[in-house]
CSV table of C-alpha atoms and ligand atoms in Angstrom, one decimal:
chain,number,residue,atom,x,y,z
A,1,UNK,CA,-111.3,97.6,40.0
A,2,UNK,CA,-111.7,98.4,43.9
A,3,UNK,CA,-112.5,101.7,45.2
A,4,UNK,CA,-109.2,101.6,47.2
A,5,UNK,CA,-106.8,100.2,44.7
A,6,UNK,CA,-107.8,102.8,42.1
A,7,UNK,CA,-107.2,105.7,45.0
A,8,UNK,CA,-103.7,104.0,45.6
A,9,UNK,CA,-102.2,104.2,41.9
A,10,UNK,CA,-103.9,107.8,41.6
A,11,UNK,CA,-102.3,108.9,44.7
A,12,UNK,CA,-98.7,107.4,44.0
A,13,UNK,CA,-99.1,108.8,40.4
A,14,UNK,CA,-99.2,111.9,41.5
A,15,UNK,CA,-96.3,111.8,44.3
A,16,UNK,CA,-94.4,110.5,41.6
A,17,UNK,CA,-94.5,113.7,39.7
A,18,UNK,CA,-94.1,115.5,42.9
A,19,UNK,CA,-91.2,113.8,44.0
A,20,UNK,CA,-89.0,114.5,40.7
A,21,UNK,CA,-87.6,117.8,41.6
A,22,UNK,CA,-88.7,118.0,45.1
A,23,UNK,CA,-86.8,120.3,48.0
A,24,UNK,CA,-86.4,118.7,51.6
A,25,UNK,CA,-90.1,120.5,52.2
A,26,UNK,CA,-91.9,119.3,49.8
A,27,UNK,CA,-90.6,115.3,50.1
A,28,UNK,CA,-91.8,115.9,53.6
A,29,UNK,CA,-95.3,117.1,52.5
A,30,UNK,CA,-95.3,114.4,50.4
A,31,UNK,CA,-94.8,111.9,53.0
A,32,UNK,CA,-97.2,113.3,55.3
A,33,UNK,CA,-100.0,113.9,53.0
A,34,UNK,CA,-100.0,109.9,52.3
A,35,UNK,CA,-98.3,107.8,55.1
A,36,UNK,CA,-98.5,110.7,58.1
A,37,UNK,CA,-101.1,110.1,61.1
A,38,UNK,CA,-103.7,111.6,59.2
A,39,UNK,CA,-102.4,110.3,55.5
A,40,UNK,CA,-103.7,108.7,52.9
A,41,UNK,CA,-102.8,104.9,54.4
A,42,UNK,CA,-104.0,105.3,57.4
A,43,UNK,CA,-107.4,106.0,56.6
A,44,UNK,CA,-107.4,103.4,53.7
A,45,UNK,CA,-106.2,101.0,56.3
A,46,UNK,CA,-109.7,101.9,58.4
A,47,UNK,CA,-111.1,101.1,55.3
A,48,UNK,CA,-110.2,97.3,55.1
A,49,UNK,CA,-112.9,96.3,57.1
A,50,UNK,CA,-115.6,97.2,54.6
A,51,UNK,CA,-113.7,95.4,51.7
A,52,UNK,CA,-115.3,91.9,50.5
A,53,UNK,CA,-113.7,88.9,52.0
A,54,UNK,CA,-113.3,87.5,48.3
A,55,UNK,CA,-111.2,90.9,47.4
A,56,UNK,CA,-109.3,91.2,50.8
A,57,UNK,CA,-106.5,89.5,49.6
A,58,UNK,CA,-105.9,91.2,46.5
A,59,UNK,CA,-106.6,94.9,48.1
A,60,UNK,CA,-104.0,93.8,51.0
A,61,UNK,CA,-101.5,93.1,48.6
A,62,UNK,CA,-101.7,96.1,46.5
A,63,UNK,CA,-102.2,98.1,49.9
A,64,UNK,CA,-98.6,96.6,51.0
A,65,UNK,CA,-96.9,97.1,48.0
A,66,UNK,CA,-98.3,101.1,47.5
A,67,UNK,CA,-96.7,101.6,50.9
A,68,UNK,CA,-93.1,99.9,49.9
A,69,UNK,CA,-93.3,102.1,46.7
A,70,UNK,CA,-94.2,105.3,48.6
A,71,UNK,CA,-90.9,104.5,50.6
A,72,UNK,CA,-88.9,103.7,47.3
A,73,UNK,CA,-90.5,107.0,46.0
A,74,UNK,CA,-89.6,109.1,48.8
A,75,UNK,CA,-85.7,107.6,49.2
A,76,UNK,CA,-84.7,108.1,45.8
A,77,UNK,CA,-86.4,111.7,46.2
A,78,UNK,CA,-84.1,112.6,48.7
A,79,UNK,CA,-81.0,110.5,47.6
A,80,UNK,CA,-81.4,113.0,44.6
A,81,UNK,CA,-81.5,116.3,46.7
A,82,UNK,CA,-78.4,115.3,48.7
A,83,UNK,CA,-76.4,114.7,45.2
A,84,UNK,CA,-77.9,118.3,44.0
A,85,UNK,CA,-76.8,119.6,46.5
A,86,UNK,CA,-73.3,118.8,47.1
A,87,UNK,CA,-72.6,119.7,43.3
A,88,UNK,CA,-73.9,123.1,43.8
A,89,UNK,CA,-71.4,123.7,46.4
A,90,UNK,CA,-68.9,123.0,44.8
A,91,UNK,CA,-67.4,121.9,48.2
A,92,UNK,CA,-63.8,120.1,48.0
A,93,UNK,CA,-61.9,119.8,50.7
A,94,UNK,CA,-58.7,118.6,49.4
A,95,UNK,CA,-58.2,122.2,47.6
A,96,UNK,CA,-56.1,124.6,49.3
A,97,UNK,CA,-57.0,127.6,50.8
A,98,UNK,CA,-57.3,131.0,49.0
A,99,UNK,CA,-54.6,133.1,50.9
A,100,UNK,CA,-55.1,136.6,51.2
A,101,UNK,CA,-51.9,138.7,50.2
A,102,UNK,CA,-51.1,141.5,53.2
A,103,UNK,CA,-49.4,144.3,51.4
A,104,UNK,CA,-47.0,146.1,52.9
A,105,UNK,CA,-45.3,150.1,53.3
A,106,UNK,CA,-43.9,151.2,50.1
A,107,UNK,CA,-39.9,151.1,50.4
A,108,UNK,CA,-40.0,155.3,50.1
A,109,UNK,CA,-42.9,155.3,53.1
A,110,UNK,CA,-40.5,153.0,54.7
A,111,UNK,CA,-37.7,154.9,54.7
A,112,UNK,CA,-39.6,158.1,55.7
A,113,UNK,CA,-40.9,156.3,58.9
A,114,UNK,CA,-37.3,154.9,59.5
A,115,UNK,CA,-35.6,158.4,59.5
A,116,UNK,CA,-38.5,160.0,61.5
A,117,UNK,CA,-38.1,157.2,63.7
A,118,UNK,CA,-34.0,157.9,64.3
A,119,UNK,CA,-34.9,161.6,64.2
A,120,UNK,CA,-37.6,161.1,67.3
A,121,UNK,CA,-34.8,159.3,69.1
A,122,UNK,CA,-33.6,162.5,69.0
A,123,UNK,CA,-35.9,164.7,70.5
A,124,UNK,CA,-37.2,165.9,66.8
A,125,UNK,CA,-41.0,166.2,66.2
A,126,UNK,CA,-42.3,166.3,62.7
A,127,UNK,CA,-43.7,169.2,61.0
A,128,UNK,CA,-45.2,169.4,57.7
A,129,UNK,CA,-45.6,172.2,54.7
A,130,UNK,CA,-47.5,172.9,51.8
A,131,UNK,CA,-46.7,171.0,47.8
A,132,UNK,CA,-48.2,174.1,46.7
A,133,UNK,CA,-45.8,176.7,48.0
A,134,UNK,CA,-45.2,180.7,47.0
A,135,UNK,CA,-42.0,182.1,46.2
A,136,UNK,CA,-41.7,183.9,49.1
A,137,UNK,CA,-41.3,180.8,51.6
A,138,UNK,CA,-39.4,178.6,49.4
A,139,UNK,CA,-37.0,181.1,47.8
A,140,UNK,CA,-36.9,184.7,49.6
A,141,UNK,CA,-37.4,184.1,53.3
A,142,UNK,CA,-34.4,181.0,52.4
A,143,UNK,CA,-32.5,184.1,51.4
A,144,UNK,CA,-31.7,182.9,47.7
A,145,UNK,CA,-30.7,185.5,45.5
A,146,UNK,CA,-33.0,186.9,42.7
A,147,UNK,CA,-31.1,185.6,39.8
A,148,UNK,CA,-30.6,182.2,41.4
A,149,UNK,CA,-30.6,179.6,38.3
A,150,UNK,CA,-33.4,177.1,40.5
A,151,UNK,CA,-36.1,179.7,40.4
A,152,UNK,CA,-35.7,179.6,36.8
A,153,UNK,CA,-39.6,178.6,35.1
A,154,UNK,CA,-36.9,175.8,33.4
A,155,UNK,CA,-36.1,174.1,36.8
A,156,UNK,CA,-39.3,175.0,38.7
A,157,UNK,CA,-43.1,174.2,38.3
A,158,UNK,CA,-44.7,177.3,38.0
A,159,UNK,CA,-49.0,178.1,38.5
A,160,UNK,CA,-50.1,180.7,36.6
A,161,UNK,CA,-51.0,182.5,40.2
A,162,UNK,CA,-47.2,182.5,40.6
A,163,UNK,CA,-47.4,180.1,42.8
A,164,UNK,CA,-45.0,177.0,42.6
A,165,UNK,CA,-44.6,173.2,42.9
A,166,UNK,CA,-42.1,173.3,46.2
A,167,UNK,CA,-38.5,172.3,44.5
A,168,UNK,CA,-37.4,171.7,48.6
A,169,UNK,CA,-38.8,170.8,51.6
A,170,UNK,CA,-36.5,173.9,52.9
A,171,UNK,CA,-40.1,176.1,53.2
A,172,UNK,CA,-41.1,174.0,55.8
A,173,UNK,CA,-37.9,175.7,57.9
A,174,UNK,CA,-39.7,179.3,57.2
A,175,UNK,CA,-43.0,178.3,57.7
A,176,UNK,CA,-42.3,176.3,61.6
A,177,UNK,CA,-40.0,179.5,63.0
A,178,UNK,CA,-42.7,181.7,61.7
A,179,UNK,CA,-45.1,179.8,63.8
A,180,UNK,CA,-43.0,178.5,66.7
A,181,UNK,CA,-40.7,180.9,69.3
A,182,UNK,CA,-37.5,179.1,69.2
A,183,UNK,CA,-36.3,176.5,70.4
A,184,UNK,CA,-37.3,174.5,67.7
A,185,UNK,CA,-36.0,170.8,66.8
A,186,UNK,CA,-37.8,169.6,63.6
A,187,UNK,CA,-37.5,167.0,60.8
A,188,UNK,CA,-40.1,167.7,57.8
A,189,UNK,CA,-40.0,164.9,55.3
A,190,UNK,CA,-42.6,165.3,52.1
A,191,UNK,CA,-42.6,165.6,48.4
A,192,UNK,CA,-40.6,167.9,46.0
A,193,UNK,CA,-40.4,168.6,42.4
A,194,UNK,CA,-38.3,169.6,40.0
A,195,UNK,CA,-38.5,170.3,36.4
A,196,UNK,CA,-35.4,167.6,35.6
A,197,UNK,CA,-35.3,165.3,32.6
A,198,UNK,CA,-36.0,161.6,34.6
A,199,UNK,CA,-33.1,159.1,34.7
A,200,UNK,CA,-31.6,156.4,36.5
A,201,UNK,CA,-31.3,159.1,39.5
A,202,UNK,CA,-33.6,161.9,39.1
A,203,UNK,CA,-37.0,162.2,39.1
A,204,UNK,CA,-39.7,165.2,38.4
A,205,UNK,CA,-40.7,164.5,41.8
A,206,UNK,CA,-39.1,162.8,44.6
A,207,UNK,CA,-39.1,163.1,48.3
A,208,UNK,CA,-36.6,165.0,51.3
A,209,UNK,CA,-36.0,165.0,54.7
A,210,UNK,CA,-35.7,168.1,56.0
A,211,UNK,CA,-34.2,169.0,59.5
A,212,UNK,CA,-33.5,172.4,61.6
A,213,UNK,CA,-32.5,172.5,64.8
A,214,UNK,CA,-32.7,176.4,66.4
A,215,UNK,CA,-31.5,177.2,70.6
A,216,UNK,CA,-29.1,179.2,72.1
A,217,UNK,CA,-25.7,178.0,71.8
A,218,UNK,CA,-25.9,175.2,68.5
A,219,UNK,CA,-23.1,175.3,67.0
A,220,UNK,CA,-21.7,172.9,63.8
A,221,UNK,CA,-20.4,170.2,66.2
A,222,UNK,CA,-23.8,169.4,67.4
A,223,UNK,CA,-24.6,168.9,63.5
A,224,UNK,CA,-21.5,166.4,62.9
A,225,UNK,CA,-23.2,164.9,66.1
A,226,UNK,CA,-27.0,164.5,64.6
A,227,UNK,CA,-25.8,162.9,61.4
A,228,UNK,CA,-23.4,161.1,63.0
A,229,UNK,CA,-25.9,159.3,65.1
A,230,UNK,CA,-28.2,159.4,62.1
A,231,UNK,CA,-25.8,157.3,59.8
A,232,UNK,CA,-24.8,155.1,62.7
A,233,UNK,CA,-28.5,154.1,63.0
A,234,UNK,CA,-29.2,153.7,59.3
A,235,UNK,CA,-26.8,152.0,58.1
A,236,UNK,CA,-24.5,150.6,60.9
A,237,UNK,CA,-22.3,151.0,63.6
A,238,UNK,CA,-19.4,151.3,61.1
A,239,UNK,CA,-21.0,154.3,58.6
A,240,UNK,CA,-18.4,157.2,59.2
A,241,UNK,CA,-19.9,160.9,58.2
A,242,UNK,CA,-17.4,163.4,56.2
A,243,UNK,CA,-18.3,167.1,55.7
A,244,UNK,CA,-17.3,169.3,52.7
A,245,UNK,CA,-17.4,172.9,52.2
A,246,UNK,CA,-20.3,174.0,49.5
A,247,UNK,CA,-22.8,176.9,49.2
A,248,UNK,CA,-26.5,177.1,49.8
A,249,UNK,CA,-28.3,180.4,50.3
A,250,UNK,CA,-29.8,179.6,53.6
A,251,UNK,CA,-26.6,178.3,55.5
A,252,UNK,CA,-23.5,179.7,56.3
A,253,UNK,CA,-21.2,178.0,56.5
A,254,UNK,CA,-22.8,175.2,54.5
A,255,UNK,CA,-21.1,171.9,54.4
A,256,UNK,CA,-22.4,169.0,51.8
A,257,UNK,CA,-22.1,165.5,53.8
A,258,UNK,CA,-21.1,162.2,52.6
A,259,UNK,CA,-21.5,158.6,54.3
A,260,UNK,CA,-19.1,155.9,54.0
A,261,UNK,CA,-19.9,153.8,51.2
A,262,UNK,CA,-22.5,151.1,52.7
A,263,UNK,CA,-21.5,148.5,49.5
A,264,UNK,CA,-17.7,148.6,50.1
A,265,UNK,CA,-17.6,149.8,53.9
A,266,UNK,CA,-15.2,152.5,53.0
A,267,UNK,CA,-12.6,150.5,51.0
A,268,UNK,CA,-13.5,151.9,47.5
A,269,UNK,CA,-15.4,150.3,45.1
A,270,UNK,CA,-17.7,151.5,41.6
A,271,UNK,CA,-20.7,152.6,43.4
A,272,UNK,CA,-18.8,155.2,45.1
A,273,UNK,CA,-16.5,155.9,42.2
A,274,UNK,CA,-13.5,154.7,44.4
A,275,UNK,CA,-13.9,157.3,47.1
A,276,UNK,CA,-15.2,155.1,49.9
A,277,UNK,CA,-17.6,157.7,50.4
A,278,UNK,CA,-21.6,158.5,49.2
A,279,UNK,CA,-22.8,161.6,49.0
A,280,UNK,CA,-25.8,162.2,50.9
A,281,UNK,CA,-27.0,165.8,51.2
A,282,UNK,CA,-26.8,169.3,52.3
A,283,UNK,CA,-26.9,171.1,55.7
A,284,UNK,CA,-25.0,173.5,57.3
A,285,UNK,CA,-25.4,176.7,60.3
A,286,UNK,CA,-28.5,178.8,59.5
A,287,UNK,CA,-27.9,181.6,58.0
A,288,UNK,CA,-28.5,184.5,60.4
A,289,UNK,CA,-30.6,186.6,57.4
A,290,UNK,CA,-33.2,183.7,57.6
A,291,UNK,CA,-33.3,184.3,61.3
A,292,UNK,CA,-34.0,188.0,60.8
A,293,UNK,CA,-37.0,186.9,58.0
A,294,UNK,CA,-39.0,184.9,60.9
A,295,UNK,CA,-38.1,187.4,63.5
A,296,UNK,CA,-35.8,185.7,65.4
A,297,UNK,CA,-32.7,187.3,67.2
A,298,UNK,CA,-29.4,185.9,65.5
A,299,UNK,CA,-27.7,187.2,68.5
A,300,UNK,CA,-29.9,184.8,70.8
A,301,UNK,CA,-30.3,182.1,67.8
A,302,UNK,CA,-28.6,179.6,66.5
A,303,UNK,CA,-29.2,176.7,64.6
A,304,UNK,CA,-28.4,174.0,62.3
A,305,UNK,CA,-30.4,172.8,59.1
A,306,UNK,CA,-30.0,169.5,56.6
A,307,UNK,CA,-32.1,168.2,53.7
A,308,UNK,CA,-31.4,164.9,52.3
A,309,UNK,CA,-33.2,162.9,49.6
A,310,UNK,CA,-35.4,160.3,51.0
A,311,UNK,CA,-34.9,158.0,47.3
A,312,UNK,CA,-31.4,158.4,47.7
A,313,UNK,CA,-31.3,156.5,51.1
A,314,UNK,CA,-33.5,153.8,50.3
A,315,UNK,CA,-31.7,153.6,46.8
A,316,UNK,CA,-28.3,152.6,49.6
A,317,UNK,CA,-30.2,151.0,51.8
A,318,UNK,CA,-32.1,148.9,49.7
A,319,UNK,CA,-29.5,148.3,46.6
A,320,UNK,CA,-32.0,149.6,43.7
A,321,UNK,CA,-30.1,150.7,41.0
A,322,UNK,CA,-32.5,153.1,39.5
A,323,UNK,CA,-34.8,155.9,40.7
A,324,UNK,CA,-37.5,155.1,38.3
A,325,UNK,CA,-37.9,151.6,39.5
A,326,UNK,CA,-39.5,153.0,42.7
A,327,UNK,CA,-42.6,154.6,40.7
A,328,UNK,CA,-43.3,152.2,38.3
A,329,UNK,CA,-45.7,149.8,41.0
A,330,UNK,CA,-44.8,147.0,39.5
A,331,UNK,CA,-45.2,144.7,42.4
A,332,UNK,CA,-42.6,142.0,41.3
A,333,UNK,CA,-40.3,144.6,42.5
A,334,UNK,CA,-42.1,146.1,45.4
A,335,UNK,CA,-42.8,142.9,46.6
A,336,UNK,CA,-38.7,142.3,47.4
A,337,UNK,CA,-39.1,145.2,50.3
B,401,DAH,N1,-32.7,172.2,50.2
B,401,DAH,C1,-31.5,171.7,49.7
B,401,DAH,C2,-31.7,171.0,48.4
B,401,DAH,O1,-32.8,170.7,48.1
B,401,DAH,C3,-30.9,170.7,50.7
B,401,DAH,C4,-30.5,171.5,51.9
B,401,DAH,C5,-29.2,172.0,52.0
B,401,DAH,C6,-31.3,171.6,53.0
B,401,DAH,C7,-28.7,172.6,53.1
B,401,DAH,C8,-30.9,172.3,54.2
B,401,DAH,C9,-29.6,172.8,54.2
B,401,DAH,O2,-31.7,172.5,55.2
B,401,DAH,O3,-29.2,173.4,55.3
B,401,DAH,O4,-30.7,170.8,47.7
């Protein structure tokens, strides 16, 4: 057979086998190394001169059709890397996109930023106390008796140091006058704990607001005032604030506060056991023994406190009908906040 057939069917033998799983650089290699300036038809097409007249026709031919086959080669090379791939990528653009879920405040950190938003309003700034607390800042300096029943190991987390869990954010109170010359305005929300058996509204740990408000001249009308304004902002401009006598070791007089009930607006219904009021928390005129503890002048000082639980107003704010539902994370029922 001719010299330049021969080198034809060697050459598109091999390109064959080259072709069968070829990338985009190698099909170009391919076609370079055979049809490119340089490439194998070129110079066999220089060659034609020296063939024989009486084989011309016949080297011509097979010439021509190596050339067509080269192409058919080289198409169906690359015909197979465009189908590989677009199956790789797995690319369909009919799909929907993949939408990211944003998360959002827990409804207790809500509630926390809601109140220390009202509370700002008010020309309070937020201070903040120890979990780990002694006894002396959140029982003594508060002035509460040595046989009070709440510093009993069966209500309170004790350390074996002594130290405790805080059962109040109360401390916080002690802790600002002993650092601060009055006045002071404050609101100090944070965790508490309590040794209580959990139900459908206690928890062993749960959160408070306190506040304390210390200058010359406060007297309990500027406290109706502050929760007043408080309650108007939380829950309405018809919540309505009542005040009842009660007892806490670090007030005197101390009052316990109710709001108008947010689910009936006062007319009396279950939730507030037909009262048309909610109880809300504690407060009352600082009692002038704390003053002396932190060294201030009762004579110069006065002041108001409150602490109210943080669950307890999202519980009315947000309608959840039990405490424990707010610690669970499930998110089928975070996700309605
Ligand atoms: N610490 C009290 C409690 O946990 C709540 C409280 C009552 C705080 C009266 C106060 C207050 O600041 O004046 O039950």
């Amino acid at each position: 057979m001719n010299q330049i057939i021969e080198k034809i069917h060697t050459a598109l033998a091999a390109a064959e086998q080259r072709l069968t799983a070829a990338d985009a650089a190698e099909i170009e290699a391919v076609r370079i190394e055979l049809a490119g300036r340089n490439g194998l038809f070129p110079a066999l097409s220089k060659e034609m001169g020296s063939v024989p007249p009486e084989e011309r026709r016949e080297v011509g031919s097979a010439f021509n059709e190596g050339r067509r086959k080269l192409q058919e080669l080289l198409d169906a090379a690359r015909a197979r890397l465009e189908e590989r791939g677009s199956t790789a990528e797995q690319l369909d653009l009919t799909l929907p996109g993949r939408r990211r879920s944003m998360g959002h405040k827990h409804p207790v950190t809500r509630m926390i930023d809601e109140c220390v938003a009202i509370f700002r309003r008010m020309g309070f700034t937020v201070a903040e106390g120890p979990e780990i607390e002694d006894v002396y800042h959140n029982f003594d300096a508060l002035n509460t008796h040595a046989d009070h029943p709440s510093r009993d190991p069966g209500d309170t987390f004790y350390f074996a140091d002594g130290r405790i869990l805080r059962t109040q954010t109360s401390p916080v109170q002690i802790r600002v006058m002993e650092n601060h010359e009055p006045p002071v305005r404050i609101v100090a929300p944070g965790r508490v704990f309590r040794r209580d058996t959990p139900d459908a509204t206690h928890g062993m740990n749960f959160h408070q607001i306190e506040g304390l408000y210390v200058d010359r001249g406060v007297s309990l009308a500027d406290l109706k005032s502050v929760l007043q304004t408080f309650a108007t902002e939380m829950y309405g401009p018809g919540a309505k604030i009542r005040l009842r006598p009660h007892f806490f070791p670090f007030t005197e007089p101390s009052v316990e506060y109710d709001f108008s009930c947010m689910m009936c607006g006062g007319k009396g219904c279950p939730v507030c056991k037909h009262s048309g009021f909610i109880e809300i928390a504690g407060a009352g005129m600082v009692d002038p023994a704390v003053l002396k503890n932190v060294g201030y002048d009762p004579e110069v000082w006065s002041g108001f406190a409150f602490g109210m639980g943080i669950e307890r107003l999202a519980m009315l704010r947000y309608r959840i009908g039990d405490i424990r539902w707010l610690y669970e994370n499930d998110v089928r029922f975070l996700e309605q906040f």
